[in-house]
């Protein structure tokens, strides 16, 4: 690719890196924030959950808004909102201020991340070049999270407020570079039926209720009637959303896209894979810090080996995809993840780091094989005018997956009584999720036939859009 095309990709990757590092740093800093501001356990939990609610609740709307209102406009505008509310979080003196800042930061991420992903899928020609761009994007996401754990531990030593101020500096740099490098675009044509307000309202409401229901799963059997009521209300509102879309002159979401088997399979696979990854990471962190007494920095350094996918995703994975196709590489990633998490099931009270290392390394390898190709599969063959929607669906799936994984392992840990037995019981959740994901991926291969999914290795074509139009606007 030309240098300008790589520069554009770096800017867009800066967004997903920013998101990953922001989430990871806060996860490390929450205990210090709770102590300094004297927050209750429930309030401290909501500092994390508010971001998930904002992100998962509005990602579907954010993806479609990129198609209808302009990808560049949505990316730059909501990156600015992300910057502002991250900075406000650093000045918080009360729990409600932090919760509000995190919710709005999540909403901003829900709009800017699908916009960034759809700019990639519309700026780079479908095939080897777009695949490489998406794999670099996926590797950057993982690298941001892994590096964020370490940086969060270091910044928390200086003061937890730096965990909020550091993303402001990075977001400002990405914003300035984006203003210059992201190509200008014509204003999208107005749809004949106008903007689907009813669809937008019911979609956001359904996603918020479902996300809240999932977050409440971490309470286990405590308060289960409210959890069930919220989840049921979310399902009902989702049904209303579908009914609205069927009758809308210009629907927010074309329901035909939801009947595309390859897209649905990729989104479901991403939900299960990301959920298992975050669930395992959460259990491993609790095991090291609560049972073993490791510091946050020691824990972050121990888990950092999982960040190997940031190196392998843009280097090794493209070759494997070109040789074997997306489907087989994805299935290989799921199979490796099953093995990885299963190896950790017999974890003991005094395991050495050498005993944990195979699981941590294999987890990073599995992520490098599965996540990027799932991103490719979820956006492949989609019309350009719906790339934002496809990106929004994928991002919605990953956010719901992370919420499901963390909530389920927390619930199982509590029901099992905590302690070492609780950790072992909770570890069955990521194993089950990736095993189910492997079955979902295998159905795609079986339906496609023995020769499906292979890609002829060709030299990546040049993409004039990313190289020349980048100077427009």
XYZ file of C-alpha atoms in Angstrom:
473
model
C 0.000 0.000 0.000
C 1.132 3.588 -0.553
C 2.503 5.484 2.431
C -0.623 7.670 2.651
C -2.810 4.580 2.800
C -0.738 3.229 5.675
C -0.965 6.610 7.400
C -4.760 6.537 7.127
C -4.818 3.023 8.557
C -2.652 4.124 11.483
C -5.120 6.896 12.332
C -8.081 4.516 12.252
C -6.169 1.929 14.272
C -5.455 4.690 16.786
C -9.156 4.683 17.620
C -9.399 0.982 18.442
C -6.082 1.196 20.322
C -7.521 4.094 22.315
C -10.621 2.068 23.156
C -8.622 -0.994 24.262
C -6.137 0.928 26.378
C -8.918 3.000 27.977
C -10.880 -0.069 29.137
C -7.799 -1.936 30.368
C -6.352 0.982 32.322
C -9.629 1.635 34.114
C -9.988 -2.056 35.048
C -6.630 -1.845 36.837
C -7.410 1.515 38.479
C -10.895 0.784 39.908
C -9.647 -0.416 43.337
C -7.665 2.822 43.791
C -10.605 4.937 42.617
C -12.936 3.168 45.030
C -10.562 3.753 47.954
C -9.824 7.403 47.151
C -13.433 8.485 46.563
C -14.817 6.118 49.232
C -17.214 4.469 46.791
C -19.504 1.597 47.692
C -19.010 -1.764 46.002
C -22.104 -1.196 43.853
C -20.967 2.256 42.737
C -17.494 0.961 41.868
C -19.057 -1.802 39.778
C -21.157 0.742 37.918
C -18.047 2.718 36.974
C -17.211 -0.265 34.748
C -20.761 -1.245 33.789
C -21.791 2.249 32.664
C -19.298 2.115 29.800
C -20.633 -1.269 28.685
C -24.223 0.018 28.747
C -23.400 3.092 26.681
C -21.293 1.122 24.198
C -23.568 -1.885 23.721
C -26.737 0.195 23.825
C -25.861 2.508 20.950
C -23.433 0.594 18.696
C -26.111 -0.595 16.277
C -27.422 2.950 15.933
C -23.850 4.250 15.662
C -23.020 1.925 12.794
C -26.073 2.930 10.797
C -25.508 6.618 11.536
C -22.113 6.327 9.824
C -23.878 5.169 6.630
C -26.630 7.776 6.763
C -24.854 10.841 8.170
C -21.284 10.386 6.953
C -18.462 8.190 8.221
C -15.873 10.963 8.514
C -18.327 13.235 10.304
C -19.323 10.542 12.812
C -15.718 9.486 13.411
C -14.315 12.939 14.105
C -17.364 14.262 15.938
C -17.694 11.389 18.379
C -13.928 11.146 18.869
C -14.192 14.710 20.176
C -16.981 13.659 22.561
C -14.839 10.722 23.735
C -11.956 13.114 24.423
C -14.098 15.566 26.395
C -15.817 13.053 28.669
C -12.630 11.111 29.311
C -11.096 14.360 30.523
C -14.134 15.138 32.687
C -13.799 11.733 34.333
C -10.345 12.731 35.517
C -11.828 15.665 37.455
C -14.600 13.614 39.102
C -15.066 13.955 42.844
C -18.239 11.853 43.213
C -19.270 8.428 42.036
C -22.160 9.713 39.902
C -19.763 11.989 38.005
C -17.549 9.038 37.100
C -20.539 6.916 36.088
C -21.898 9.684 33.852
C -18.503 10.248 32.242
C -18.037 6.534 31.586
C -21.526 6.139 30.126
C -20.988 9.012 27.696
C -17.513 7.717 26.816
C -19.147 4.394 25.953
C -21.775 6.129 23.802
C -18.999 8.006 21.969
C -17.130 4.735 21.349
C -20.384 3.205 20.037
C -20.464 5.788 17.249
C -16.769 6.276 16.448
C -15.639 2.609 16.374
C -18.117 1.388 13.699
C -17.344 4.559 11.725
C -13.616 3.767 11.828
C -14.184 0.163 10.795
C -16.490 1.151 7.925
C -13.951 3.736 6.683
C -11.476 0.846 6.384
C -13.919 -1.427 4.563
C -14.841 1.326 2.091
C -11.340 2.763 1.555
C -9.435 -0.460 0.873
C -10.365 -2.771 -1.979
C -12.051 -6.013 -0.931
C -9.559 -8.862 -1.021
C -5.958 -9.202 0.229
C -5.477 -5.488 0.872
C -8.643 -4.999 2.907
C -7.944 -8.254 4.744
C -4.506 -7.033 5.771
C -5.943 -3.690 6.904
C -8.604 -5.422 9.006
C -6.075 -7.801 10.535
C -3.839 -4.867 11.487
C -6.938 -3.202 12.988
C -7.743 -6.345 15.007
C -4.160 -6.739 16.190
C -4.084 -3.116 17.323
C -7.223 -3.665 19.417
C -5.617 -6.555 21.262
C -2.337 -4.697 21.624
C -4.122 -1.713 23.154
C -5.808 -3.884 25.760
C -2.638 -5.794 26.659
C -0.503 -2.663 26.844
C -3.261 -0.849 28.744
C -3.001 -3.338 31.605
C 0.662 -2.458 32.122
C 0.281 1.279 31.536
C -2.742 1.337 33.833
C -0.682 -0.240 36.610
C 2.086 2.330 36.155
C -0.233 5.343 35.922
C -2.223 4.232 38.960
C 0.994 4.435 40.952
C 1.203 8.132 39.972
C -2.491 8.749 40.603
C -5.649 7.190 39.176
C -6.714 10.442 37.488
C -3.935 9.934 34.943
C -5.865 6.892 33.714
C -8.446 9.382 32.392
C -6.051 12.105 31.267
C -3.718 9.831 29.248
C -6.479 8.846 26.740
C -7.216 12.552 26.263
C -3.688 13.132 24.962
C -3.873 10.127 22.631
C -7.366 11.059 21.404
C -6.203 14.603 20.649
C -3.309 13.274 18.543
C -5.624 10.912 16.626
C -8.133 13.729 16.083
C -5.538 16.115 14.638
C -4.155 13.410 12.335
C -7.687 12.363 11.318
C -8.632 15.892 10.278
C -5.846 15.783 7.707
C -5.773 12.159 6.603
C -9.371 10.896 6.534
C -10.762 11.449 3.031
C -13.539 13.954 2.507
C -16.896 12.546 1.455
C -20.005 13.762 -0.255
C -22.973 14.334 2.001
C -25.056 11.141 1.965
C -28.284 11.416 -0.001
C -31.454 11.829 2.015
C -33.601 8.722 2.078
C -37.083 8.943 0.643
C -38.800 8.055 3.919
C -36.684 10.303 6.126
C -34.746 9.171 9.178
C -36.241 6.175 10.982
C -36.752 7.801 14.409
C -38.988 5.006 15.714
C -36.466 2.385 14.656
C -33.614 4.297 16.295
C -35.523 4.713 19.569
C -36.658 1.084 19.820
C -33.209 -0.232 18.807
C -31.425 1.848 21.458
C -34.022 0.959 24.093
C -33.854 -2.757 23.367
C -30.048 -2.798 23.378
C -29.880 -0.838 26.656
C -32.354 -3.163 28.392
C -30.641 -6.312 27.114
C -27.217 -4.977 28.089
C -28.479 -4.081 31.564
C -29.998 -7.550 31.937
C -26.691 -9.136 30.982
C -24.731 -6.942 33.400
C -27.117 -7.969 36.173
C -26.240 -11.636 35.599
C -23.144 -11.050 37.710
C -25.434 -10.965 40.771
C -26.264 -14.631 40.191
C -29.507 -15.667 41.859
C -29.707 -12.468 43.930
C -32.408 -10.219 42.539
C -33.153 -12.636 39.709
C -36.798 -11.414 39.272
C -35.553 -7.945 38.293
C -32.917 -9.454 35.990
C -35.545 -11.609 34.291
C -37.958 -8.661 33.997
C -35.340 -6.404 32.402
C -34.247 -9.118 29.957
C -37.857 -9.890 29.025
C -38.557 -6.190 28.438
C -35.502 -6.019 26.188
C -36.705 -9.006 24.152
C -40.194 -7.481 23.809
C -38.764 -4.144 22.678
C -36.512 -5.973 20.205
C -39.667 -7.538 18.763
C -41.228 -4.073 18.505
C -38.093 -2.879 16.705
C -38.404 -5.674 14.127
C -42.078 -4.844 13.588
C -41.213 -1.151 13.114
C -38.466 -1.962 10.615
C -40.769 -4.156 8.539
C -43.180 -1.259 8.085
C -40.688 1.618 7.784
C -40.356 3.307 4.388
C -36.612 3.739 5.005
C -35.694 1.275 7.792
C -32.736 1.950 10.056
C -31.702 -1.688 9.612
C -32.456 -3.663 6.473
C -33.638 -6.935 7.965
C -32.407 -8.847 4.929
C -28.859 -8.332 6.194
C -29.774 -10.300 9.315
C -30.686 -13.245 7.097
C -27.193 -13.389 5.541
C -25.852 -16.623 7.020
C -22.147 -15.767 6.792
C -22.635 -12.399 8.516
C -24.783 -13.819 11.317
C -22.342 -16.705 11.836
C -19.382 -14.306 12.045
C -21.181 -11.985 14.489
C -22.260 -14.886 16.701
C -18.752 -16.305 16.566
C -17.298 -12.926 17.569
C -19.739 -12.686 20.490
C -18.728 -16.115 21.802
C -15.003 -15.696 21.201
C -14.662 -12.203 22.706
C -16.917 -13.218 25.605
C -14.727 -16.203 26.399
C -11.574 -14.082 26.168
C -12.785 -11.373 28.540
C -14.321 -13.948 30.869
C -11.028 -15.823 31.113
C -9.007 -12.632 31.550
C -11.337 -11.549 34.361
C -11.054 -14.897 36.188
C -7.271 -15.004 35.737
C -6.944 -11.471 37.136
C -9.037 -12.343 40.195
C -7.046 -15.544 40.747
C -3.694 -13.741 40.641
C -4.725 -10.735 42.729
C -7.209 -12.127 45.256
C -5.980 -15.696 45.770
C -2.276 -15.246 45.092
C -1.890 -11.668 46.346
C -0.105 -10.316 43.271
C -0.078 -6.568 42.713
C -1.933 -4.992 39.786
C 1.357 -4.333 37.999
C 2.620 -7.904 38.547
C -0.691 -9.231 37.216
C -0.546 -6.972 34.164
C 3.002 -8.066 33.347
C 2.010 -11.722 33.737
C -0.924 -11.372 31.338
C 1.015 -9.317 28.825
C 2.130 -12.422 26.920
C -1.436 -12.645 25.594
C -0.618 -9.490 23.619
C 1.435 -11.594 21.194
C -1.572 -11.439 18.891
C -0.761 -7.766 18.250
C 2.359 -9.031 16.431
C 0.941 -12.161 14.819
C -2.414 -10.787 13.614
C -0.941 -8.493 10.922
C 1.998 -10.782 10.024
C 1.185 -14.484 10.320
C -2.627 -14.446 10.046
C -2.791 -12.883 6.530
C -0.623 -15.718 5.199
C -2.805 -18.333 6.857
C -5.982 -16.693 5.517
C -4.495 -16.595 2.016
C -3.509 -20.249 2.257
C -6.492 -21.808 4.040
C -9.308 -19.212 3.932
C -11.150 -17.372 6.700
C -13.310 -20.308 7.764
C -10.524 -22.738 8.517
C -8.373 -20.128 10.270
C -11.324 -19.080 12.457
C -12.057 -22.704 13.365
C -8.379 -23.217 14.195
C -8.506 -20.214 16.518
C -11.545 -21.588 18.339
C -9.961 -25.044 18.675
C -6.780 -23.512 20.084
C -8.837 -21.468 22.562
C -10.666 -24.593 23.777
C -7.311 -26.244 24.462
C -5.928 -23.098 26.074
C -8.729 -22.576 28.598
C -9.034 -26.315 29.312
C -5.362 -26.400 30.342
C -6.149 -23.851 33.073
C -9.097 -25.799 34.560
C -7.018 -27.728 37.149
C -5.386 -24.497 38.427
C -3.930 -24.915 41.905
C -3.394 -22.552 44.849
C 0.347 -22.286 44.236
C 0.798 -22.720 40.491
C 4.062 -21.328 39.156
C 4.067 -18.848 36.300
C 5.623 -21.565 34.145
C 2.496 -23.677 34.681
C 0.250 -20.782 33.612
C 2.390 -19.714 30.659
C 1.112 -22.270 28.083
C -2.488 -21.096 28.570
C -1.560 -17.408 28.351
C 0.526 -17.956 25.212
C -2.077 -20.156 23.506
C -4.789 -17.606 24.333
C -2.855 -14.915 22.485
C -2.275 -17.246 19.539
C -5.968 -18.166 19.414
C -6.981 -14.506 19.416
C -4.609 -13.741 16.543
C -6.163 -16.554 14.486
C -9.849 -15.926 15.181
C -10.611 -12.259 15.812
C -9.251 -10.659 12.642
C -10.743 -13.245 10.248
C -14.089 -12.921 12.070
C -13.940 -9.188 11.337
C -13.278 -9.932 7.662
C -16.113 -12.457 7.472
C -18.591 -10.093 9.147
C -18.036 -7.319 6.575
C -17.233 -9.326 3.450
C -19.669 -9.127 0.541
C -21.668 -6.257 2.094
C -22.699 -3.346 -0.106
C -20.699 -0.169 0.537
C -23.777 1.778 1.652
C -24.318 -0.770 4.461
C -20.729 -1.168 5.648
C -21.423 1.027 8.680
C -24.375 -1.160 9.611
C -22.298 -4.340 9.208
C -19.554 -2.803 11.354
C -22.149 -1.794 13.940
C -23.563 -5.311 14.087
C -20.087 -6.766 14.617
C -19.187 -4.230 17.298
C -22.527 -4.818 19.020
C -21.789 -8.548 19.070
C -18.329 -8.064 20.586
C -19.611 -5.679 23.269
C -22.445 -7.996 24.231
C -19.952 -10.859 24.215
C -17.619 -9.134 26.665
C -20.555 -8.305 28.951
C -21.888 -11.875 28.794
C -18.478 -13.425 29.471
C -17.643 -11.263 32.488
C -21.154 -11.457 33.962
C -21.412 -15.245 33.618
C -18.025 -15.992 35.170
C -18.831 -13.617 38.040
C -22.195 -15.331 38.623
C -20.733 -18.850 38.490
C -17.886 -17.840 40.807
C -20.378 -16.545 43.373
C -22.735 -19.508 43.099
C -19.788 -21.911 43.542
C -18.886 -20.213 46.814
C -15.760 -18.341 45.755
C -12.236 -19.436 46.543
C -10.281 -21.871 44.410
C -13.359 -23.998 43.724
C -15.141 -20.872 42.512
C -12.305 -20.040 40.116
C -12.323 -23.557 38.689
C -16.088 -23.487 38.234
C -15.963 -20.045 36.583
C -13.311 -21.271 34.131
C -15.860 -23.665 32.626
C -17.702 -20.639 31.178
C -15.001 -19.589 28.660
C -14.423 -23.247 27.761
C -18.119 -23.717 27.005
C -18.327 -20.459 25.023
C -15.423 -21.265 22.693
C -16.606 -24.856 22.287
C -19.996 -23.531 21.137
C -18.216 -21.034 18.884
C -16.224 -23.870 17.309
C -19.472 -25.669 16.488
C -20.913 -22.505 14.914
C -17.763 -22.033 12.817
C -17.736 -25.681 11.740
C -21.267 -25.378 10.336
C -19.991 -22.733 7.939
C -17.248 -25.000 6.633
C -19.584 -27.960 6.306
C -22.102 -25.909 4.363
C -19.485 -24.398 2.082
C -17.844 -27.623 0.959
C -14.313 -28.898 1.115
C -12.778 -26.340 -1.160
C -14.493 -23.279 0.173
C -12.689 -20.493 1.869
C -9.383 -20.750 0.029
C -8.015 -17.551 -1.390
C -5.632 -17.325 -4.299
C -2.424 -15.631 -3.232
C -1.995 -12.513 -5.325
C -0.093 -9.328 -4.957
C -2.143 -6.781 -3.041
C -3.576 -4.178 -5.414
C -3.091 -0.478 -4.952
C -5.990 1.485 -3.518
C -6.260 4.943 -4.989
C -9.081 5.949 -2.623
C -6.886 5.686 0.451
C -3.821 7.108 -1.247
C -5.197 10.016 -3.212
C -8.610 10.948 -1.852
C -7.094 11.189 1.599
C -6.035 14.736 0.789
C -9.594 15.805 0.051
C -11.439 17.760 2.681
